[in-house]
Coordinates of C-alpha atoms and ligand atoms in Angstrom, one line a residue:
M1 CA 11.0 29.4 -33.8
N2 CA 14.6 29.3 -34.9
A3 CA 16.5 26.0 -35.4
S4 CA 18.6 26.1 -32.3
R5 CA 15.6 26.8 -30.0
L6 CA 13.7 23.9 -31.8
T7 CA 16.6 21.6 -31.2
S8 CA 17.0 22.5 -27.5
R9 CA 13.2 22.1 -27.1
R10 CA 13.4 18.7 -28.7
S11 CA 16.2 17.6 -26.5
F12 CA 14.4 18.9 -23.5
M13 CA 11.3 16.9 -24.5
R14 CA 13.5 13.9 -25.1
M15 CA 15.1 14.2 -21.6
A16 CA 11.7 14.7 -20.0
G17 CA 10.4 11.7 -21.8
V18 CA 13.4 9.6 -20.6
A19 CA 13.0 10.8 -17.1
A20 CA 9.3 10.1 -17.0
A21 CA 9.8 6.6 -18.5
A22 CA 12.5 5.9 -15.9
M23 CA 10.4 6.9 -12.9
P24 CA 7.2 4.8 -12.8
I25 CA 5.0 5.2 -9.8
F26 CA 3.7 1.8 -8.7
T27 CA 0.4 1.3 -6.9
E28 CA -1.1 -1.8 -5.4
A29 CA -3.1 -2.2 -8.6
H30 CA 0.1 -2.4 -10.7
F31 CA 1.5 -5.1 -8.4
A32 CA -1.8 -7.0 -8.5
Q33 CA -1.8 -6.9 -12.2
A34 CA 1.8 -8.0 -12.5
A35 CA 1.0 -11.0 -10.1
M36 CA -2.0 -11.9 -12.2
Q37 CA 0.0 -12.0 -15.4
S38 CA 3.0 -13.8 -13.9
A39 CA 0.7 -16.4 -12.6
A40 CA -1.1 -16.8 -15.9
P41 CA -0.8 -20.3 -17.5
A42 CA 1.8 -20.7 -20.2
G43 CA 0.6 -20.0 -23.7
T44 CA -1.8 -17.2 -22.7
K45 CA -1.4 -13.8 -24.3
P46 CA 1.7 -11.9 -23.3
A47 CA 1.3 -9.6 -20.4
A48 CA 0.8 -5.8 -20.8
P49 CA 3.5 -4.0 -19.0
A50 CA 2.8 -3.7 -15.3
R51 CA 3.5 0.1 -15.5
R52 CA 0.4 0.6 -17.7
M53 CA -2.9 -0.3 -16.0
R54 CA -5.0 -2.4 -18.4
M55 CA -6.6 -4.7 -15.8
T56 CA -9.7 -6.6 -16.9
Y57 CA -11.2 -9.6 -15.1
P58 CA -13.6 -12.3 -16.2
E59 CA -17.3 -11.9 -15.4
G60 CA -18.0 -12.7 -11.8
A61 CA -14.4 -12.8 -10.7
V62 CA -13.7 -12.7 -7.0
L63 CA -11.2 -9.9 -6.5
I64 CA -9.3 -10.3 -3.2
N65 CA -5.9 -9.5 -4.7
A66 CA -5.3 -5.7 -4.3
N67 CA -6.4 -4.9 -0.7
E68 CA -9.4 -3.0 -2.0
N69 CA -12.6 -2.4 0.0
P70 CA -15.7 -3.9 -1.5
L71 CA -17.9 -1.5 0.5
G72 CA -16.7 1.3 -1.7
P73 CA -17.2 5.0 -0.8
C74 CA -19.7 5.7 2.0
K75 CA -23.2 7.1 1.2
A76 CA -22.2 10.7 2.0
A77 CA -19.1 10.4 -0.2
C78 CA -21.2 9.1 -3.2
E79 CA -23.7 12.0 -2.6
A80 CA -20.8 14.5 -2.5
I81 CA -19.4 13.1 -5.7
G82 CA -22.8 13.4 -7.4
A83 CA -23.4 16.9 -6.1
I84 CA -20.0 18.2 -7.3
A85 CA -19.5 16.4 -10.6
H86 CA -21.2 19.2 -12.6
K87 CA -18.5 21.6 -11.4
G88 CA -15.8 19.3 -12.9
G89 CA -15.2 21.6 -15.9
R90 CA -13.0 23.7 -13.7
Y91 CA -10.1 23.1 -11.3
D92 CA -10.8 23.3 -7.6
I93 CA -12.2 26.9 -7.6
D94 CA -14.3 26.2 -4.5
G95 CA -11.4 25.0 -2.4
E96 CA -12.5 21.4 -1.8
T97 CA -8.9 20.4 -1.1
A98 CA -8.5 23.3 1.3
K99 CA -11.7 22.2 3.2
L100 CA -10.4 18.7 3.4
T101 CA -7.0 19.9 4.7
T102 CA -8.8 22.0 7.4
T103 CA -10.9 19.0 8.5
F104 CA -8.0 16.6 8.8
A105 CA -5.8 19.3 10.6
R106 CA -8.6 20.0 13.1
Q107 CA -9.3 16.3 13.7
N108 CA -5.6 15.5 14.3
G109 CA -4.3 18.6 16.2
L110 CA -2.1 19.5 13.2
K111 CA -1.3 22.8 11.6
E112 CA -2.6 22.9 8.0
E113 CA 0.9 23.5 6.5
Y114 CA 1.9 20.0 7.8
I115 CA -0.5 18.4 5.4
A116 CA -0.1 17.8 1.6
V117 CA -3.0 16.3 -0.3
Y118 CA -2.4 13.9 -3.2
A119 CA -4.5 11.7 -5.4
G120 CA -3.8 8.7 -3.2
S121 CA -0.7 7.9 -1.2
S122 CA 1.3 6.3 -4.0
E123 CA 2.7 9.6 -5.2
P124 CA 3.9 10.9 -1.8
L125 CA 5.4 7.4 -1.1
H126 CA 7.3 7.6 -4.3
F127 CA 8.3 11.3 -3.9
T128 CA 9.3 11.0 -0.3
T129 CA 11.6 8.1 -1.2
L130 CA 13.1 10.0 -4.1
A131 CA 13.6 13.1 -1.9
F132 CA 15.3 11.3 1.0
T133 CA 17.3 8.5 -0.7
S134 CA 20.2 8.7 -3.1
P135 CA 23.4 6.7 -4.0
T136 CA 24.7 7.9 -0.7
R137 CA 21.5 7.7 1.5
G138 CA 20.0 4.3 1.7
F139 CA 16.5 2.9 2.0
V140 CA 15.6 0.5 4.8
T141 CA 12.5 -1.6 4.8
G142 CA 11.0 -4.6 6.5
D143 CA 10.8 -7.8 4.6
P144 CA 8.2 -8.7 3.5
S145 CA 6.6 -5.2 3.2
Y146 CA 4.9 -3.0 0.7
E147 CA 7.3 -2.8 -2.3
A148 CA 6.4 0.6 -3.9
G149 CA 8.9 2.6 -1.8
M150 CA 11.7 0.1 -2.5
R151 CA 10.9 0.5 -6.3
A152 CA 11.4 4.2 -5.9
A153 CA 14.6 3.7 -4.0
M154 CA 15.9 1.7 -6.9
I155 CA 15.3 4.7 -9.1
S156 CA 17.3 6.8 -6.6
G157 CA 20.2 4.4 -6.9
A158 CA 20.0 4.0 -3.1
K159 CA 21.4 1.0 -1.2
I160 CA 18.4 -1.0 -0.2
S161 CA 18.4 -2.9 3.1
K162 CA 15.6 -5.4 3.6
V163 CA 15.3 -6.4 7.2
P164 CA 13.4 -9.5 8.2
L165 CA 10.3 -9.0 10.5
T166 CA 10.6 -10.1 14.1
S167 CA 9.0 -13.4 15.4
T168 CA 5.7 -11.5 15.9
Y169 CA 6.0 -10.1 12.4
A170 CA 6.6 -6.6 13.7
H171 CA 9.3 -4.4 12.1
D172 CA 12.6 -5.1 13.8
V173 CA 13.4 -1.5 14.4
K174 CA 16.8 -2.2 16.1
A175 CA 18.0 -4.2 13.1
M176 CA 16.5 -1.6 10.7
V177 CA 18.4 1.2 12.4
A178 CA 21.6 -0.8 12.5
A179 CA 21.2 -1.9 8.8
D180 CA 22.6 1.2 7.3
P181 CA 24.4 4.0 9.1
N182 CA 23.9 6.2 6.0
A183 CA 20.2 5.5 5.6
G184 CA 18.1 8.4 4.3
L185 CA 14.8 6.8 4.9
I186 CA 13.5 4.0 7.1
Y187 CA 10.1 2.8 5.9
I188 CA 7.7 1.4 8.5
C189 CA 4.3 0.2 7.2
N190 CA 1.9 -0.1 10.2
P191 CA -0.1 -2.3 10.0
N192 CA 2.3 -3.9 7.5
N193 CA 1.3 -4.8 4.0
P194 CA 1.3 -7.8 3.4
T195 CA 1.2 -9.4 6.9
G196 CA -1.4 -7.1 8.5
T197 CA 0.8 -7.1 11.7
L198 CA 1.7 -4.2 14.0
T199 CA 4.8 -2.5 15.1
S200 CA 4.4 -0.8 18.5
K201 CA 4.4 2.9 18.9
E202 CA 7.3 2.6 21.3
D203 CA 9.4 0.8 18.7
I204 CA 8.6 3.5 16.1
A205 CA 9.6 6.1 18.6
W206 CA 12.8 4.3 19.2
A207 CA 13.6 4.2 15.5
V208 CA 12.9 8.0 15.3
E209 CA 15.2 8.7 18.2
N210 CA 18.0 6.4 17.1
K211 CA 17.9 6.7 13.3
P212 CA 21.0 8.0 11.4
K213 CA 21.3 11.8 11.5
G214 CA 19.5 13.4 8.5
A215 CA 17.3 10.4 7.9
I216 CA 13.5 10.4 8.2
V217 CA 11.2 7.6 9.3
L218 CA 8.4 7.2 6.8
V219 CA 5.4 5.6 8.6
D220 CA 2.8 4.3 6.1
E221 CA -0.5 4.2 7.9
A222 CA -2.6 3.1 4.9
Y223 CA -4.3 0.4 7.0
I224 CA -4.2 2.1 10.5
H225 CA -8.0 2.4 10.9
L226 CA -8.5 -1.3 10.5
S227 CA -6.3 -2.1 13.5
D228 CA -6.1 -1.1 17.2
S229 CA -2.7 0.5 16.7
P230 CA -2.3 4.2 17.7
S231 CA -1.2 6.6 15.0
V232 CA 2.1 8.4 15.1
L233 CA 0.6 11.7 13.8
D234 CA 1.5 13.2 17.2
M235 CA 5.2 12.7 16.4
V236 CA 4.6 14.8 13.3
A237 CA 2.9 17.5 15.4
A238 CA 5.9 17.3 17.8
D239 CA 8.2 18.2 14.8
K240 CA 10.0 14.9 14.7
D241 CA 11.8 13.7 11.6
V242 CA 8.7 11.7 10.6
V243 CA 6.5 11.7 7.6
V244 CA 3.2 9.8 7.8
L245 CA 1.2 8.6 4.8
R246 CA -2.5 8.2 4.8
T247 CA -4.8 7.0 2.0
F248 CA -8.5 6.9 1.4
S249 CA -8.2 3.7 -0.6
K250 CA -8.6 1.3 2.3
V251 CA -11.2 1.8 5.1
Y252 CA -12.8 4.7 3.2
G253 CA -13.2 2.6 0.0
M254 CA -12.0 5.2 -2.4
A255 CA -9.2 3.5 -4.3
G256 CA -10.8 4.4 -7.6
I257 CA -11.7 7.9 -6.5
R258 CA -8.2 8.8 -5.3
C259 CA -7.1 10.8 -2.2
G260 CA -4.3 10.6 0.2
F261 CA -2.0 12.6 2.4
A262 CA 1.7 13.1 3.2
V263 CA 1.8 14.6 6.7
G264 CA 5.1 16.1 8.0
R265 CA 7.0 19.1 9.1
P266 CA 6.8 21.8 6.4
D267 CA 10.6 21.7 5.7
L268 CA 10.3 17.9 5.0
L269 CA 7.2 18.3 2.8
K270 CA 9.0 21.1 0.9
K271 CA 11.4 18.5 -0.4
L272 CA 8.6 16.6 -2.1
E273 CA 7.6 19.7 -4.0
A274 CA 10.5 19.2 -6.4
Y275 CA 8.6 16.2 -7.9
G276 CA 5.4 18.3 -8.6
Q277 CA 1.9 17.9 -7.4
N278 CA -1.0 17.2 -9.7
A279 CA -4.3 19.1 -9.2
M280 CA -6.7 17.1 -7.0
P281 CA -9.9 15.8 -8.5
I282 CA -12.6 17.8 -6.8
T283 CA -14.6 14.6 -6.5
G284 CA -11.8 13.0 -4.5
S285 CA -11.4 15.9 -2.1
A286 CA -15.1 16.4 -1.5
A287 CA -15.7 12.6 -1.0
A288 CA -12.7 12.4 1.4
N289 CA -13.9 15.4 3.4
V290 CA -17.4 14.1 4.1
S291 CA -15.9 10.6 4.8
L292 CA -13.8 12.2 7.6
L293 CA -16.8 14.0 8.9
D294 CA -18.8 10.7 9.3
P295 CA -18.1 9.6 12.9
E296 CA -19.6 6.1 12.3
L297 CA -17.6 5.2 9.2
V298 CA -14.4 4.0 10.7
P299 CA -15.8 2.0 13.7
T300 CA -18.5 0.4 11.5
R301 CA -16.2 -0.6 8.7
K302 CA -13.5 -1.8 11.1
K303 CA -16.0 -4.1 12.7
I304 CA -17.5 -5.4 9.4
I305 CA -14.1 -6.1 7.9
G306 CA -12.7 -7.5 11.2
D307 CA -15.7 -9.9 11.6
I308 CA -15.3 -11.3 8.0
R309 CA -11.5 -11.6 8.6
N310 CA -12.0 -13.4 11.9
D311 CA -14.6 -15.8 10.4
T312 CA -12.1 -16.6 7.7
F313 CA -9.4 -17.2 10.3
E314 CA -11.6 -19.6 12.2
W315 CA -12.2 -21.5 9.0
L316 CA -8.5 -21.6 8.1
A317 CA -7.6 -22.8 11.7
K318 CA -10.3 -25.5 11.5
N319 CA -8.8 -26.8 8.3
N320 CA -5.3 -26.7 9.6
Y321 CA -4.0 -24.1 7.2
K322 CA -1.1 -21.9 8.5
F323 CA -1.8 -18.2 8.5
I324 CA -0.7 -15.1 10.2
P325 CA -3.4 -13.5 12.3
S326 CA -3.7 -10.0 11.0
Q327 CA -5.3 -6.7 12.1
S328 CA -5.9 -5.5 8.6
N329 CA -7.9 -6.2 5.5
C330 CA -5.3 -8.7 4.3
F331 CA -3.5 -11.7 5.7
M332 CA -1.0 -14.3 4.6
I333 CA -1.3 -18.1 4.2
D334 CA 1.6 -20.5 4.1
T335 CA 0.5 -22.9 1.3
G336 CA 3.4 -25.3 1.9
R337 CA 4.0 -25.3 -1.9
N338 CA 4.9 -22.7 -4.5
G339 CA 2.6 -19.8 -3.9
R340 CA 2.4 -18.8 -7.5
S341 CA 1.1 -22.3 -8.4
V342 CA -1.7 -21.7 -5.9
I343 CA -2.4 -18.2 -7.3
T344 CA -2.7 -19.8 -10.8
A345 CA -5.0 -22.6 -9.7
M346 CA -7.2 -20.1 -7.8
Q347 CA -7.3 -17.9 -10.9
A348 CA -8.6 -20.9 -12.9
K349 CA -11.5 -20.9 -10.5
N350 CA -12.1 -17.2 -11.0
V351 CA -10.8 -16.3 -7.6
F352 CA -8.0 -13.7 -7.7
I353 CA -5.8 -13.7 -4.6
G354 CA -2.8 -11.5 -4.0
R355 CA 0.9 -12.1 -4.7
T356 CA 3.8 -13.8 -3.0
W357 CA 7.0 -12.0 -1.7
P358 CA 10.5 -13.3 -2.7
V359 CA 11.4 -13.9 0.9
W360 CA 8.4 -16.3 1.4
P361 CA 7.7 -17.9 -2.0
N362 CA 5.2 -20.4 -0.5
V363 CA 3.1 -17.7 1.2
V364 CA 0.2 -15.9 -0.5
R365 CA -1.5 -12.7 0.5
V366 CA -5.3 -12.7 0.6
T367 CA -7.5 -9.6 0.9
V368 CA -10.6 -9.6 3.1
G369 CA -13.5 -9.3 0.7
S370 CA -17.2 -9.4 1.1
P371 CA -18.8 -12.4 2.9
D372 CA -19.8 -13.8 -0.5
D373 CA -16.2 -13.3 -1.8
M374 CA -14.8 -15.2 1.2
A375 CA -17.3 -18.0 0.8
K376 CA -16.1 -18.5 -2.7
F377 CA -12.5 -18.2 -1.6
K378 CA -13.0 -21.0 1.0
V379 CA -14.4 -23.4 -1.6
A380 CA -11.8 -22.7 -4.2
F381 CA -8.9 -22.7 -1.7
K382 CA -9.8 -26.0 -0.3
E383 CA -10.2 -27.6 -3.7
V384 CA -6.8 -26.2 -4.7
M385 CA -5.1 -27.4 -1.5
D386 CA -6.7 -30.8 -1.7
T387 CA -5.1 -31.2 -5.1
A388 CA -1.4 -32.2 -5.3
P389 CA 0.9 -29.4 -6.4
V390 CA 0.7 -29.1 -10.1
S391 CA 4.0 -28.5 -11.8
A392 CA 7.4 -29.1 -10.4
S393 CA 8.7 -26.5 -12.9
L394 CA 6.7 -23.8 -11.1
H395 CA 8.5 -24.4 -7.9
S396 CA 10.9 -21.7 -6.8
P397 CA 14.5 -22.4 -6.1
Y398 CA 13.9 -21.1 -2.6
E399 CA 11.5 -23.8 -1.6
P400 CA 10.6 -24.9 0.9
V401 CA 10.1 -21.6 2.6
G402 CA 7.1 -20.7 4.5
F403 CA 6.6 -18.7 7.7
P404 CA 9.8 -18.9 9.8
H405 CA 7.9 -18.4 13.0
L406 CA 4.8 -20.6 12.7
S407 CA 5.0 -24.3 13.6
Ligands
PLP1 C1 1.0 0.2 2.4 C2 0.5 0.9 1.3 N1 0.8 2.2 1.1 C3 0.4 2.9 0.1 C4 -0.5 2.4 -0.8 C5 -1.0 3.3 -1.9 O1 -2.3 3.4 -2.0 P1 -3.1 4.5 -2.8 O2 -2.1 5.1 -3.8 O3 -4.3 3.9 -3.4 O4 -3.4 5.6 -1.8 C6 -1.0 1.1 -0.7 C7 -1.9 0.5 -1.6 O5 -2.4 -0.6 -1.4 C8 -0.4 0.3 0.4 O6 -0.8 -0.9 0.6

């Protein structure tokens, strides 16, 4: 290879390296890790960077911090993974991802070219945001809401508009549409992470009809199966400017197996292709396919998780804690003190709860775990709340800020 080709190859590699370093994709696990480290007591080992996953937990830790599903993959999914693992020396030569696409298309009245399969929905969330936002096309999100899209919009150099939720903790679609006449993407997470609250289909339809020209509405349905909310996949089938995200990390219990979808008109999905698409793990596609084909999975798990959640709500209400009733596998509690201090105190009891959001620094998110997890949560939370707030220095300058709409 001659010197000039070598130099240009090196500079290409350098550029590629810079681009990769500047474009981290964040998942719920990264946010959970960052929260765990930022809540760690002073003097502990410095945190690993949140963009590298090196999460380890103490023996017996209760993990209700990342909206995972303790039920894990269903039996049929585990069997499918076991049966296909020996073929893992090759890429997807038997078309597992194509079979999955066919199943999802058939079940939802969609054409197959409207479905793109990824290893989870974090990638399509990131790529859709990069594709539709820029320094001249803004990103509009509810506040609080899931942060990964906003992180991607920062990379785009987009104007970010954070719009407070309504008094029922729905997305305020009118305010969102009004927030930025040059918006490129309006992000609606339904049910919302972290509040677990719903935005009506009528409101989403209103946003779709009234959004700025050229913008899309990105509806993140990561938690849709846990709620009574209807999906908006029919808006995709009707060729609206809508992209829907789905993941197998929640009701299907496959966060560590990885599978998700971006669902949208082919011309919209085409814009995501610029960011590449990794090969799917055949285990993820095969497990997702059989999960979709199990008619009992969603109703059974929705009930199991809903029952544990409602039992926890009864306990919270009985103990006069303020919480937002949610329809998801997570909910928020107003601790009436700096939320990070509560997270730290809970960690000391080996119970890892979720993070706070800047808009509500006193409010912590808790994931619905197993009955045993929630029993341990109740004991630890009561002990923490019965203790006076620990350190004034931990208190945020925003305090006191809790739920604006709960008495
Ligand atoms: C609202 C929302 N969207 C997308 C994701 C991404 O999940 P995954 O990449 O595991 O599919 C999450 C993860 O928790 C989430 O909460």
